[in-house]
Short mmCIF file of C-alpha atoms in Angstrom, two decimals:
data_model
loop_
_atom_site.label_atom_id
_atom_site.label_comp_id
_atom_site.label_asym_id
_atom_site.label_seq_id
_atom_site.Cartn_x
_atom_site.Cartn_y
_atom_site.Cartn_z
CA UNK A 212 0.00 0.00 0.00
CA UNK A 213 1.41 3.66 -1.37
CA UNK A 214 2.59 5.87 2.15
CA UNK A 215 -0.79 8.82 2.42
CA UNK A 216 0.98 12.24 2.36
CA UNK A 217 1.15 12.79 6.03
CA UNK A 218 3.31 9.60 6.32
CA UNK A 219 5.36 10.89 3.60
CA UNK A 220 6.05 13.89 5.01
CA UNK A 221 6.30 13.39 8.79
CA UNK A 222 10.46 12.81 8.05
CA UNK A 223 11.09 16.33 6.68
CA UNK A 224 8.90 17.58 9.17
CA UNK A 225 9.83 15.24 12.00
CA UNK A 226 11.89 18.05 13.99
CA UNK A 227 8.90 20.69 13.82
CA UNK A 228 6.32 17.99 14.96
CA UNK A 229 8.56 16.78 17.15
CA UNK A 230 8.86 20.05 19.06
CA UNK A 231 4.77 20.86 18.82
CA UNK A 232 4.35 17.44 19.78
CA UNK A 233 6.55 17.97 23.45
CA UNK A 234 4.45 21.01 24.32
CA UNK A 235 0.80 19.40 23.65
CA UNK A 236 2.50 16.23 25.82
CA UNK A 237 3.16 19.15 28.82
CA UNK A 238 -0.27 20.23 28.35
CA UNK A 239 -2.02 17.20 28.09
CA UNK A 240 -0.02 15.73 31.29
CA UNK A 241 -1.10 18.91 33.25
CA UNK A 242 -4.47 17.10 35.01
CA UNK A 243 -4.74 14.07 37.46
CA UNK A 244 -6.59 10.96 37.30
CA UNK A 245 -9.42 11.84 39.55
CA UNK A 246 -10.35 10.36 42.96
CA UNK A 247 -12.98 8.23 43.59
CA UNK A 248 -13.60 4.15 43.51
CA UNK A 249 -12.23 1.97 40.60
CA UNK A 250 -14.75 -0.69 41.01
CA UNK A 251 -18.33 -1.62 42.55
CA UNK A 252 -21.92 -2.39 42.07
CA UNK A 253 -24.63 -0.32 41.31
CA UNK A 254 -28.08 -0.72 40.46
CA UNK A 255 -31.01 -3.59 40.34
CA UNK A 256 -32.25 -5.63 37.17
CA UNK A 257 -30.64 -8.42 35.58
CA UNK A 258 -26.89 -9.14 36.73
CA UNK A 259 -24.30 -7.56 34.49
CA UNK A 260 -20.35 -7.86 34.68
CA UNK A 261 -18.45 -4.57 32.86
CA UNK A 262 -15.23 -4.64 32.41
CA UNK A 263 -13.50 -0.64 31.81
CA UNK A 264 -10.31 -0.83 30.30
CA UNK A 265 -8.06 2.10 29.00
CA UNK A 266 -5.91 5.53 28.78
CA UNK A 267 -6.10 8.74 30.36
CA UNK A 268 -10.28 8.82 29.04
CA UNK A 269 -11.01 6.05 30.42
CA UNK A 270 -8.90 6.97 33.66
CA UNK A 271 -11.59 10.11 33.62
CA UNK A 272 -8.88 12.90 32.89
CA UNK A 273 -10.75 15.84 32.86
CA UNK A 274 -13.60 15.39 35.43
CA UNK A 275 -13.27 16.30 39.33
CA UNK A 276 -14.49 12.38 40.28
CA UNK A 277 -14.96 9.45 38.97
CA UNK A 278 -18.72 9.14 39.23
CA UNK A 279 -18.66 12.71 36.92
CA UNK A 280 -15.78 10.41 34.33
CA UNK A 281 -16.38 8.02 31.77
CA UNK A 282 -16.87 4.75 34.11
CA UNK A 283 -19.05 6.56 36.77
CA UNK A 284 -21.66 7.59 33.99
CA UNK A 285 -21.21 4.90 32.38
CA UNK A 286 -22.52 2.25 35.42
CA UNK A 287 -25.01 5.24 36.11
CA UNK A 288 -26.61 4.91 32.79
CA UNK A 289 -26.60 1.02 33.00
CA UNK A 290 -27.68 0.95 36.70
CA UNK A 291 -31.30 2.29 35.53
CA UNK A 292 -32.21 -1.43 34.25
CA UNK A 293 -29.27 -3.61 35.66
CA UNK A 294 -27.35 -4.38 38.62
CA UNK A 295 -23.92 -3.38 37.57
CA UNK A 296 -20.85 -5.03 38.63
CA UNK A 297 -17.88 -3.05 37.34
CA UNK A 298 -14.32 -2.43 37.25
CA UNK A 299 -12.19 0.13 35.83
CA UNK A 300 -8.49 -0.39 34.69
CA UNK A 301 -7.24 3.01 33.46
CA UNK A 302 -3.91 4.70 32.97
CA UNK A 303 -2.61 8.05 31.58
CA UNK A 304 -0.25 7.88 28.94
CA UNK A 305 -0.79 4.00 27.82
CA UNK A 306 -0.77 2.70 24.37
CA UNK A 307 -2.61 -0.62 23.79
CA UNK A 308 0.93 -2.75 23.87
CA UNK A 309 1.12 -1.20 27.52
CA UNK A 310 -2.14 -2.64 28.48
CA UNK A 311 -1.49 -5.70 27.40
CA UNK A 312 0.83 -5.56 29.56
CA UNK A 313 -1.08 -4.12 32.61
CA UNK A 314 -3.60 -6.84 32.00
CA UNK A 315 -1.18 -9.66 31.88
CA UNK A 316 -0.56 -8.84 35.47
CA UNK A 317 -4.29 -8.65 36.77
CA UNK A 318 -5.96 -11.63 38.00
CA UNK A 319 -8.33 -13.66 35.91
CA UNK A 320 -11.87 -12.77 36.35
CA UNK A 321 -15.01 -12.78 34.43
CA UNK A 322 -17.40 -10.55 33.15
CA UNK A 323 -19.69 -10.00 30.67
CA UNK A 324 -18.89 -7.04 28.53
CA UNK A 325 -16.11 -5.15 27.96
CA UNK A 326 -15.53 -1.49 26.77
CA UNK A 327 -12.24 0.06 25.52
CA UNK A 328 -10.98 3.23 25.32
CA UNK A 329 -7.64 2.84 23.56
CA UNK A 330 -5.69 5.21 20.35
CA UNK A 331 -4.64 8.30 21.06
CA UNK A 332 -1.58 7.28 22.47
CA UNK A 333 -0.34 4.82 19.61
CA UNK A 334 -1.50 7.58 17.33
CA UNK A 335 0.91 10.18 18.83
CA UNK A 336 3.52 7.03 19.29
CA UNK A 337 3.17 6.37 15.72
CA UNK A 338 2.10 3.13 15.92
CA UNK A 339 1.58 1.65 11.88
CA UNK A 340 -1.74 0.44 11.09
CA UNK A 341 -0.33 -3.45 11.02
CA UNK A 342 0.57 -2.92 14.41
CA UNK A 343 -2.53 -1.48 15.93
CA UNK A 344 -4.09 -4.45 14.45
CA UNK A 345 -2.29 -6.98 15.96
CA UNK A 346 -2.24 -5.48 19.25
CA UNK A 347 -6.34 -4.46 18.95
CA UNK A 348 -6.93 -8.40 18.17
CA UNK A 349 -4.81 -9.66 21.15
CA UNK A 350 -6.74 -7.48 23.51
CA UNK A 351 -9.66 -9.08 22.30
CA UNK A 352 -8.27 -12.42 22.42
CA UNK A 353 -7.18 -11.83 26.26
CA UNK A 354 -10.68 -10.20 26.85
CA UNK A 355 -12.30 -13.29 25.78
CA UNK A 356 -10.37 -15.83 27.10
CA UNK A 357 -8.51 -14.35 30.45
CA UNK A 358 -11.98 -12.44 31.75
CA UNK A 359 -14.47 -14.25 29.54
CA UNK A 360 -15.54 -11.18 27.66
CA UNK A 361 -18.44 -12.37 25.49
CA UNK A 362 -19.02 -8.56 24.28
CA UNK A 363 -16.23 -6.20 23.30
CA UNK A 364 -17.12 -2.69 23.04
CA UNK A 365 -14.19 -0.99 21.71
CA UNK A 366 -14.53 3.04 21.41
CA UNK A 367 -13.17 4.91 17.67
CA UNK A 368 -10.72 7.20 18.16
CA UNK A 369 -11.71 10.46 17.88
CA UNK A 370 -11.19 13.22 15.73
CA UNK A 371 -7.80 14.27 16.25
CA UNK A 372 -7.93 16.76 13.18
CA UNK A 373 -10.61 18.63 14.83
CA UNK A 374 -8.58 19.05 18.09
CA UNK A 375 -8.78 23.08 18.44
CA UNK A 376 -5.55 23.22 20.62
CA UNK A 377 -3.35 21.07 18.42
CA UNK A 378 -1.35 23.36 16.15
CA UNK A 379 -0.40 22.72 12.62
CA UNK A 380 0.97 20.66 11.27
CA UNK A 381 0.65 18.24 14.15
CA UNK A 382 -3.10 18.50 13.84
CA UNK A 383 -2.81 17.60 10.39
CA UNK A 384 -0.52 14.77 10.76
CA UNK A 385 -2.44 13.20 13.85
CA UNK A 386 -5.48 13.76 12.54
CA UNK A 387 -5.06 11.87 9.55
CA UNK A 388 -3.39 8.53 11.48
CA UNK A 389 -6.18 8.74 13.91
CA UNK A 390 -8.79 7.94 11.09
CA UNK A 391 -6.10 5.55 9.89
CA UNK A 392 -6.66 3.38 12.70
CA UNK A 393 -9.94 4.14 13.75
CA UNK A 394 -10.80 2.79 9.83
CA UNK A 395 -8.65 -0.24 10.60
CA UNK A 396 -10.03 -0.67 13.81
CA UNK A 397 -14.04 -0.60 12.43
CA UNK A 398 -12.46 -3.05 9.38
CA UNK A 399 -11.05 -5.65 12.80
CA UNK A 400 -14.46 -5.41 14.50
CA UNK A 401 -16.63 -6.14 11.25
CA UNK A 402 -14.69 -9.50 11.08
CA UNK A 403 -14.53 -10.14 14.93
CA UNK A 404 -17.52 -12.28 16.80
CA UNK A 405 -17.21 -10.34 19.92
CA UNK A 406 -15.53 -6.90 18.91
CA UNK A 407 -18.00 -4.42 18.34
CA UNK A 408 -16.74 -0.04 17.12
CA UNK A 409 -18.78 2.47 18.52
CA UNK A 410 -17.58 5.84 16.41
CA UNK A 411 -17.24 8.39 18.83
CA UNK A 412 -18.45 11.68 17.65
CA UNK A 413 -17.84 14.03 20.16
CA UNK A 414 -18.60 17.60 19.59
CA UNK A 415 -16.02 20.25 20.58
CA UNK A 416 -17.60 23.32 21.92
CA UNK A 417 -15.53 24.85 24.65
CA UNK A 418 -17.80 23.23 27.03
CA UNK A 419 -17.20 19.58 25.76
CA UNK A 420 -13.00 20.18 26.68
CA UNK A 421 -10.96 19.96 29.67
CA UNK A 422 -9.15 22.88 30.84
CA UNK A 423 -6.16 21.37 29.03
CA UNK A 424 -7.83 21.84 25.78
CA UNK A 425 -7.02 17.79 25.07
CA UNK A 426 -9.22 15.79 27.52
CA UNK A 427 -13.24 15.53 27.64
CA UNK A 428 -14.94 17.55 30.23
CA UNK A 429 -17.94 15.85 32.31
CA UNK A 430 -20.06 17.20 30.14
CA UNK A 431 -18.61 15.72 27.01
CA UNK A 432 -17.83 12.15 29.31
CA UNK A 433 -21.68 11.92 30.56
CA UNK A 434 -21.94 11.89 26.07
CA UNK A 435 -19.76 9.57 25.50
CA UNK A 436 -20.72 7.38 28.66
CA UNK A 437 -24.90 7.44 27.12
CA UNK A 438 -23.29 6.51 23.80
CA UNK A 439 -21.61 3.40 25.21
CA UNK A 440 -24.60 2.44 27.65
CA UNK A 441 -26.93 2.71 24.58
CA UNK A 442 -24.84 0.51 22.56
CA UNK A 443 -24.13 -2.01 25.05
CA UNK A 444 -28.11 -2.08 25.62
CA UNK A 445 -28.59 -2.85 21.53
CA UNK A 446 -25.41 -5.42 21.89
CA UNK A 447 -27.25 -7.87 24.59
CA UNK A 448 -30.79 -7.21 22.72
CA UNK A 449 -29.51 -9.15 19.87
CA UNK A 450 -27.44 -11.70 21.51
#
């Protein structure tokens, strides 16, 4: 397959993008994981298992607490019509070959779905599209067969072109692998029995961003969170 421009060029620009790239990295590592419990049970209904797994999103980078990030409004939304068991494994800063490796270390365990929120950092780590791949499919694999995953909800990554504080060319350049591998990543799941893509179109008003300019805000996390629940809901309806 013939390079796309922005591979072709990231060599003669690779100083320039190299130095934008180190400032958006001191921005973006400027807010904590927040406080608040990584796991739980919420809720009454029918008995369901969720599994969290992923980067600084899924970690809730951006919101004051937990129950305002990703998994809190998540097991909200799901506690209305089950009773949610859930755990979160989340980390700033890791690719999907680093939680591979987190998971490797985590005690079997078994639930029934899974969501995934997992890109952004092998698209700023360069990671080819063969790669991501290979590294999306064994997370499945260990989903499935370490913590009996029988649903795998795996988020796209989002936009990065449309990332107001990212300046150019960087935006241009990220922007363009990030719908590399989200592409690749919807092409894995169309093939996959349990991996399911759930696009993530996120809007980015002001009020949908972190103070860093780079993370979701609660507001744009209690989105995202309604997206996944809604999905997950369609996902057991026609299993």
């Amino acid at each position: 397959m013939r390079p796309a421009a922005d591979q072709i060029l990231r060599i003669p620009l690779a100083p320039l993008l190299a130095a934008q790239g180190l400032g958006v990295r001191r921005r973006a590592n400027t807010l904590p994981e927040p406080p608040g419990a990584r796991q739980g049970q919420a809720g009454k209904g029918a008995p369901l298992r969720l599994l969290i797994v992923g980067d600084s999103s899924a970690a809730g980078v951006g919101a004051r607490s937990q129950d305002a990030a990703l998994s809190g409004q998540v097991v909200k939304n799901l506690a209305e019509g089950f009773d949610v068991s859930w755990k979160l494994i989340g980390e700033s800063s890791i690719t999907t070959t680093g939680m591979l490796k987190r998971l490797a270390t985590v005690p079997p365990s078994a639930f029934d779905v899974a969501i995934t929120a997992l890109g952004v950092n092998d698209v700023t780590r360069a990671s080819s599209r063969a790669k991501w791949v290979k590294r999306q499919s064994e997370l499945a694999e260990v989903l499935s067969s370490k913590f009996a995953v029988q649903t795998i909800v795996a988020s796209g990554l989002p936009p990065m072109g449309a990332y107001p504080e990212l300046p150019q060319p960087l935006r241009w350049v990220l922007g363009a692998h990030a719908k590399r591998l989200d592409d690749a990543l919807a092409d894995l799941a169309a093939t996959h029995r349990q991996l399911t893509h759930l696009p993530l179109n996120l809007p980015f008003e002001p009020r949908y961003q972190a103070s860093d300019g780079y993370h979701p805000s609660e507001e744009a996390y209690a989105i995202w969170a309604a997206m996944f629940a809604d999905h997950i809901r369609a996902q057991l309806h026609l299993s």
